[in-house]
Amino acid sequence: MISIILILLFVFSVLSVPVCHGVISGLYLYGMKIFPGLFISFILTNILVRILQQKNINNPWILVITGLMTGFPNGAYICSWYNKNNPENRLGDMLAGIINIPSPAFLISYVYINILEKCISLPMFLALTYTPVILCSYMAILFFRDKDNKKDNAPHIKNDKKLIFHFFEEAVDSSINTALTLGAYVIIFSVIVNIIMHFSQSNTAGLLISYLFEISNGLAIIKNAGIPMNITVLLTVLLDAFGGVCIIMQTKSICSSYISIKKYIYQKLVLCIVTLAMTYLLIYVLNIL
């Protein structure tokens, strides 16, 4: 381990220019585009799971709605909470990789406007993104929901005005720790992508690796690649479904105690296949563009 760290220190010192650019771009990306909306959604999600636990509500569609509305990595986080409170049920494990997708705000303000530049209609873009998620979620709930689980093991706390403030304080503490951890991952992967791009700006393999590593950089690569609009849309919705290696590592760091990362990756692959099939059908068979 010490030798690995020493090697990394040497590499980073030699490659100080791309490393510094990666840190700066990662800080900008996280501070200006990710953290402002993500931190609030973290707090709200943390309050939500505490209220659901206090009221002993285990409706799986709440997991799906929360995942769709709050974005990375809250979809996996709330599935982790579900598994924690329902250890005998496999549903949280089977939903985490499906509903852990970008938030509507990110999809509309960044992906649709800045990356796709409104090349297709907004309802069609959202349909291409969300329909595979809803379809896969329905199948997971249909096959893995524990219909006989009607136990009431959660403690019912008296409804008190102080309770919401207690939930809020716990949510803020948890959200700060999680946000700092995710920020570190964003910066680290931004550095890695910058190093790869430094050596392979015109190399297809390097661009592909960078595309798969981190979603924001991957989307920027798609935009600047000069490829036809149909392929741009296809690659964009695929990356939205997959999320990138950075999101997998973020999910592992905050949810690995209750979520199987192997199953998470498998679900992401399934979601990508369904998204690819549906997008290909609409674009190349039905000619919607």
JSON list of C-alpha atoms in Angstrom, two decimals, residues 152-284:
[
{"chain": "A", "resi": 152, "resn": "ASP", "atom": "CA", "xyz": [-44.97, -3.75, 12.04]},
{"chain": "A", "resi": 153, "resn": "ASN", "atom": "CA", "xyz": [-41.59, -3.78, 13.74]},
{"chain": "A", "resi": 154, "resn": "ALA", "atom": "CA", "xyz": [-40.71, -0.11, 13.50]},
{"chain": "A", "resi": 155, "resn": "PRO", "atom": "CA", "xyz": [-41.18, 1.93, 16.65]},
{"chain": "A", "resi": 156, "resn": "HIS", "atom": "CA", "xyz": [-43.99, 4.45, 16.41]},
{"chain": "A", "resi": 157, "resn": "ILE", "atom": "CA", "xyz": [-42.81, 7.69, 17.88]},
{"chain": "A", "resi": 158, "resn": "LYS", "atom": "CA", "xyz": [-45.31, 10.14, 19.25]},
{"chain": "A", "resi": 159, "resn": "ASN", "atom": "CA", "xyz": [-46.07, 12.92, 16.81]},
{"chain": "A", "resi": 160, "resn": "ASP", "atom": "CA", "xyz": [-44.16, 15.83, 18.27]},
{"chain": "A", "resi": 161, "resn": "LYS", "atom": "CA", "xyz": [-43.12, 19.16, 16.79]},
{"chain": "A", "resi": 162, "resn": "LYS", "atom": "CA", "xyz": [-39.61, 18.52, 18.06]},
{"chain": "A", "resi": 163, "resn": "LEU", "atom": "CA", "xyz": [-39.42, 15.35, 15.98]},
{"chain": "A", "resi": 164, "resn": "ILE", "atom": "CA", "xyz": [-39.07, 17.15, 12.65]},
{"chain": "A", "resi": 165, "resn": "PHE", "atom": "CA", "xyz": [-36.23, 19.28, 14.05]},
{"chain": "A", "resi": 166, "resn": "HIS", "atom": "CA", "xyz": [-34.53, 16.13, 15.30]},
{"chain": "A", "resi": 167, "resn": "PHE", "atom": "CA", "xyz": [-34.88, 14.58, 11.84]},
{"chain": "A", "resi": 168, "resn": "PHE", "atom": "CA", "xyz": [-33.54, 17.78, 10.27]},
{"chain": "A", "resi": 169, "resn": "GLU", "atom": "CA", "xyz": [-30.44, 17.86, 12.46]},
{"chain": "A", "resi": 170, "resn": "GLU", "atom": "CA", "xyz": [-29.66, 14.21, 11.75]},
{"chain": "A", "resi": 171, "resn": "ALA", "atom": "CA", "xyz": [-30.26, 14.76, 8.03]},
{"chain": "A", "resi": 172, "resn": "VAL", "atom": "CA", "xyz": [-27.89, 17.75, 7.90]},
{"chain": "A", "resi": 173, "resn": "ASP", "atom": "CA", "xyz": [-25.10, 15.86, 9.68]},
{"chain": "A", "resi": 174, "resn": "SER", "atom": "CA", "xyz": [-25.48, 12.85, 7.41]},
{"chain": "A", "resi": 175, "resn": "SER", "atom": "CA", "xyz": [-25.74, 15.01, 4.28]},
{"chain": "A", "resi": 176, "resn": "ILE", "atom": "CA", "xyz": [-22.55, 16.95, 5.05]},
{"chain": "A", "resi": 177, "resn": "ASN", "atom": "CA", "xyz": [-20.51, 13.76, 5.44]},
{"chain": "A", "resi": 178, "resn": "THR", "atom": "CA", "xyz": [-21.99, 12.23, 2.29]},
{"chain": "A", "resi": 179, "resn": "ALA", "atom": "CA", "xyz": [-21.55, 15.42, 0.24]},
{"chain": "A", "resi": 180, "resn": "LEU", "atom": "CA", "xyz": [-17.87, 15.69, 1.21]},
{"chain": "A", "resi": 181, "resn": "THR", "atom": "CA", "xyz": [-17.27, 12.06, 0.28]},
{"chain": "A", "resi": 182, "resn": "LEU", "atom": "CA", "xyz": [-18.95, 12.47, -3.10]},
{"chain": "A", "resi": 183, "resn": "GLY", "atom": "CA", "xyz": [-17.05, 15.69, -3.73]},
{"chain": "A", "resi": 184, "resn": "ALA", "atom": "CA", "xyz": [-13.77, 13.85, -3.24]},
{"chain": "A", "resi": 185, "resn": "TYR", "atom": "CA", "xyz": [-14.83, 11.21, -5.80]},
{"chain": "A", "resi": 186, "resn": "VAL", "atom": "CA", "xyz": [-15.83, 13.87, -8.33]},
{"chain": "A", "resi": 187, "resn": "ILE", "atom": "CA", "xyz": [-12.44, 15.60, -8.01]},
{"chain": "A", "resi": 188, "resn": "ILE", "atom": "CA", "xyz": [-10.45, 12.35, -8.15]},
{"chain": "A", "resi": 189, "resn": "PHE", "atom": "CA", "xyz": [-12.26, 11.14, -11.27]},
{"chain": "A", "resi": 190, "resn": "SER", "atom": "CA", "xyz": [-11.91, 14.56, -12.85]},
{"chain": "A", "resi": 191, "resn": "VAL", "atom": "CA", "xyz": [-8.14, 14.28, -12.35]},
{"chain": "A", "resi": 192, "resn": "ILE", "atom": "CA", "xyz": [-8.12, 10.77, -13.86]},
{"chain": "A", "resi": 193, "resn": "VAL", "atom": "CA", "xyz": [-10.13, 11.92, -16.89]},
{"chain": "A", "resi": 194, "resn": "ASN", "atom": "CA", "xyz": [-7.82, 14.91, -17.41]},
{"chain": "A", "resi": 195, "resn": "ILE", "atom": "CA", "xyz": [-4.75, 12.66, -17.31]},
{"chain": "A", "resi": 196, "resn": "ILE", "atom": "CA", "xyz": [-6.32, 10.29, -19.85]},
{"chain": "A", "resi": 197, "resn": "MET", "atom": "CA", "xyz": [-7.32, 13.17, -22.12]},
{"chain": "A", "resi": 198, "resn": "HIS", "atom": "CA", "xyz": [-3.84, 14.68, -21.80]},
{"chain": "A", "resi": 199, "resn": "PHE", "atom": "CA", "xyz": [-2.31, 11.59, -23.43]},
{"chain": "A", "resi": 200, "resn": "SER", "atom": "CA", "xyz": [-5.15, 10.57, -25.77]},
{"chain": "A", "resi": 201, "resn": "GLN", "atom": "CA", "xyz": [-6.94, 13.64, -27.06]},
{"chain": "A", "resi": 202, "resn": "SER", "atom": "CA", "xyz": [-7.36, 12.06, -30.50]},
{"chain": "A", "resi": 203, "resn": "ASN", "atom": "CA", "xyz": [-7.34, 8.43, -29.36]},
{"chain": "A", "resi": 204, "resn": "THR", "atom": "CA", "xyz": [-10.68, 6.64, -29.61]},
{"chain": "A", "resi": 205, "resn": "ALA", "atom": "CA", "xyz": [-9.91, 4.24, -26.76]},
{"chain": "A", "resi": 206, "resn": "GLY", "atom": "CA", "xyz": [-8.96, 7.11, -24.45]},
{"chain": "A", "resi": 207, "resn": "LEU", "atom": "CA", "xyz": [-12.13, 9.01, -25.33]},
{"chain": "A", "resi": 208, "resn": "LEU", "atom": "CA", "xyz": [-14.23, 5.89, -24.69]},
{"chain": "A", "resi": 209, "resn": "ILE", "atom": "CA", "xyz": [-12.61, 5.36, -21.27]},
{"chain": "A", "resi": 210, "resn": "SER", "atom": "CA", "xyz": [-13.19, 9.01, -20.37]},
{"chain": "A", "resi": 211, "resn": "TYR", "atom": "CA", "xyz": [-16.79, 8.73, -21.60]},
{"chain": "A", "resi": 212, "resn": "LEU", "atom": "CA", "xyz": [-17.44, 5.81, -19.23]},
{"chain": "A", "resi": 213, "resn": "PHE", "atom": "CA", "xyz": [-15.60, 7.23, -16.21]},
{"chain": "A", "resi": 214, "resn": "GLU", "atom": "CA", "xyz": [-17.63, 10.30, -15.24]},
{"chain": "A", "resi": 215, "resn": "ILE", "atom": "CA", "xyz": [-21.00, 11.41, -16.56]},
{"chain": "A", "resi": 216, "resn": "SER", "atom": "CA", "xyz": [-20.42, 15.17, -16.87]},
{"chain": "A", "resi": 217, "resn": "ASN", "atom": "CA", "xyz": [-17.11, 14.77, -18.71]},
{"chain": "A", "resi": 218, "resn": "GLY", "atom": "CA", "xyz": [-18.57, 11.93, -20.75]},
{"chain": "A", "resi": 219, "resn": "LEU", "atom": "CA", "xyz": [-21.46, 14.09, -21.90]},
{"chain": "A", "resi": 220, "resn": "ALA", "atom": "CA", "xyz": [-19.05, 16.89, -22.85]},
{"chain": "A", "resi": 221, "resn": "ILE", "atom": "CA", "xyz": [-17.04, 14.39, -24.94]},
{"chain": "A", "resi": 222, "resn": "ILE", "atom": "CA", "xyz": [-20.23, 13.38, -26.76]},
{"chain": "A", "resi": 223, "resn": "LYS", "atom": "CA", "xyz": [-21.06, 17.02, -27.49]},
{"chain": "A", "resi": 224, "resn": "ASN", "atom": "CA", "xyz": [-17.61, 17.81, -28.87]},
{"chain": "A", "resi": 225, "resn": "ALA", "atom": "CA", "xyz": [-17.20, 14.59, -30.86]},
{"chain": "A", "resi": 226, "resn": "GLY", "atom": "CA", "xyz": [-18.93, 15.93, -33.97]},
{"chain": "A", "resi": 227, "resn": "ILE", "atom": "CA", "xyz": [-21.05, 12.80, -34.46]},
{"chain": "A", "resi": 228, "resn": "PRO", "atom": "CA", "xyz": [-24.53, 12.65, -36.08]},
{"chain": "A", "resi": 229, "resn": "MET", "atom": "CA", "xyz": [-27.49, 13.76, -33.99]},
{"chain": "A", "resi": 230, "resn": "ASN", "atom": "CA", "xyz": [-29.04, 10.27, -33.81]},
{"chain": "A", "resi": 231, "resn": "ILE", "atom": "CA", "xyz": [-25.87, 8.77, -32.35]},
{"chain": "A", "resi": 232, "resn": "THR", "atom": "CA", "xyz": [-25.49, 11.75, -29.98]},
{"chain": "A", "resi": 233, "resn": "VAL", "atom": "CA", "xyz": [-28.95, 11.14, -28.56]},
{"chain": "A", "resi": 234, "resn": "LEU", "atom": "CA", "xyz": [-28.32, 7.40, -28.29]},
{"chain": "A", "resi": 235, "resn": "LEU", "atom": "CA", "xyz": [-24.98, 7.79, -26.46]},
{"chain": "A", "resi": 236, "resn": "THR", "atom": "CA", "xyz": [-26.44, 10.49, -24.20]},
{"chain": "A", "resi": 237, "resn": "VAL", "atom": "CA", "xyz": [-29.38, 8.45, -22.92]},
{"chain": "A", "resi": 238, "resn": "LEU", "atom": "CA", "xyz": [-27.09, 5.42, -22.51]},
{"chain": "A", "resi": 239, "resn": "LEU", "atom": "CA", "xyz": [-24.70, 7.40, -20.30]},
{"chain": "A", "resi": 240, "resn": "ASP", "atom": "CA", "xyz": [-27.65, 8.82, -18.36]},
{"chain": "A", "resi": 241, "resn": "ALA", "atom": "CA", "xyz": [-28.75, 5.26, -17.65]},
{"chain": "A", "resi": 242, "resn": "PHE", "atom": "CA", "xyz": [-25.27, 3.99, -16.77]},
{"chain": "A", "resi": 243, "resn": "GLY", "atom": "CA", "xyz": [-24.04, 6.99, -14.80]},
{"chain": "A", "resi": 244, "resn": "GLY", "atom": "CA", "xyz": [-20.34, 6.22, -15.13]},
{"chain": "A", "resi": 245, "resn": "VAL", "atom": "CA", "xyz": [-17.73, 4.48, -13.01]},
{"chain": "A", "resi": 246, "resn": "CYS", "atom": "CA", "xyz": [-17.58, 7.51, -10.69]},
{"chain": "A", "resi": 247, "resn": "ILE", "atom": "CA", "xyz": [-21.25, 7.03, -9.71]},
{"chain": "A", "resi": 248, "resn": "ILE", "atom": "CA", "xyz": [-20.62, 3.33, -9.04]},
{"chain": "A", "resi": 249, "resn": "MET", "atom": "CA", "xyz": [-17.78, 4.23, -6.68]},
{"chain": "A", "resi": 250, "resn": "GLN", "atom": "CA", "xyz": [-19.90, 6.90, -4.99]},
{"chain": "A", "resi": 251, "resn": "THR", "atom": "CA", "xyz": [-22.68, 4.37, -4.49]},
{"chain": "A", "resi": 252, "resn": "LYS", "atom": "CA", "xyz": [-20.22, 1.84, -3.08]},
{"chain": "A", "resi": 253, "resn": "SER", "atom": "CA", "xyz": [-18.85, 4.39, -0.61]},
{"chain": "A", "resi": 254, "resn": "ILE", "atom": "CA", "xyz": [-22.21, 5.31, 0.92]},
{"chain": "A", "resi": 255, "resn": "CYS", "atom": "CA", "xyz": [-24.40, 2.23, 0.33]},
{"chain": "A", "resi": 256, "resn": "SER", "atom": "CA", "xyz": [-22.16, -0.85, 0.30]},
{"chain": "A", "resi": 257, "resn": "SER", "atom": "CA", "xyz": [-23.31, -1.95, 3.78]},
{"chain": "A", "resi": 258, "resn": "TYR", "atom": "CA", "xyz": [-26.81, -2.71, 2.49]},
{"chain": "A", "resi": 259, "resn": "ILE", "atom": "CA", "xyz": [-26.51, -2.73, -1.33]},
{"chain": "A", "resi": 260, "resn": "SER", "atom": "CA", "xyz": [-24.67, -5.36, -3.37]},
{"chain": "A", "resi": 261, "resn": "ILE", "atom": "CA", "xyz": [-22.41, -3.54, -5.83]},
{"chain": "A", "resi": 262, "resn": "LYS", "atom": "CA", "xyz": [-22.30, -6.61, -8.09]},
{"chain": "A", "resi": 263, "resn": "LYS", "atom": "CA", "xyz": [-26.09, -6.59, -8.33]},
{"chain": "A", "resi": 264, "resn": "TYR", "atom": "CA", "xyz": [-26.02, -2.81, -8.79]},
{"chain": "A", "resi": 265, "resn": "ILE", "atom": "CA", "xyz": [-23.70, -3.10, -11.80]},
{"chain": "A", "resi": 266, "resn": "TYR", "atom": "CA", "xyz": [-25.80, -5.94, -13.23]},
{"chain": "A", "resi": 267, "resn": "GLN", "atom": "CA", "xyz": [-28.95, -3.78, -12.94]},
{"chain": "A", "resi": 268, "resn": "LYS", "atom": "CA", "xyz": [-27.16, -0.91, -14.66]},
{"chain": "A", "resi": 269, "resn": "LEU", "atom": "CA", "xyz": [-26.26, -3.20, -17.56]},
{"chain": "A", "resi": 270, "resn": "VAL", "atom": "CA", "xyz": [-29.86, -4.39, -17.82]},
{"chain": "A", "resi": 271, "resn": "LEU", "atom": "CA", "xyz": [-31.13, -0.80, -17.76]},
{"chain": "A", "resi": 272, "resn": "CYS", "atom": "CA", "xyz": [-28.62, 0.16, -20.46]},
{"chain": "A", "resi": 273, "resn": "ILE", "atom": "CA", "xyz": [-29.74, -2.74, -22.67]},
{"chain": "A", "resi": 274, "resn": "VAL", "atom": "CA", "xyz": [-33.42, -1.79, -22.29]},
{"chain": "A", "resi": 275, "resn": "THR", "atom": "CA", "xyz": [-32.59, 1.88, -22.94]},
{"chain": "A", "resi": 276, "resn": "LEU", "atom": "CA", "xyz": [-30.52, 0.98, -26.01]},
{"chain": "A", "resi": 277, "resn": "ALA", "atom": "CA", "xyz": [-33.27, -1.24, -27.42]},
{"chain": "A", "resi": 278, "resn": "MET", "atom": "CA", "xyz": [-36.00, 1.34, -26.86]},
{"chain": "A", "resi": 279, "resn": "THR", "atom": "CA", "xyz": [-33.95, 4.25, -28.22]},
{"chain": "A", "resi": 280, "resn": "TYR", "atom": "CA", "xyz": [-32.83, 2.28, -31.26]},
{"chain": "A", "resi": 281, "resn": "LEU", "atom": "CA", "xyz": [-36.44, 1.28, -31.95]},
{"chain": "A", "resi": 282, "resn": "LEU", "atom": "CA", "xyz": [-37.73, 4.85, -31.74]},
{"chain": "A", "resi": 283, "resn": "ILE", "atom": "CA", "xyz": [-34.86, 6.49, -33.64]},
{"chain": "A", "resi": 284, "resn": "TYR", "atom": "CA", "xyz": [-33.96, 3.97, -36.34]}
]
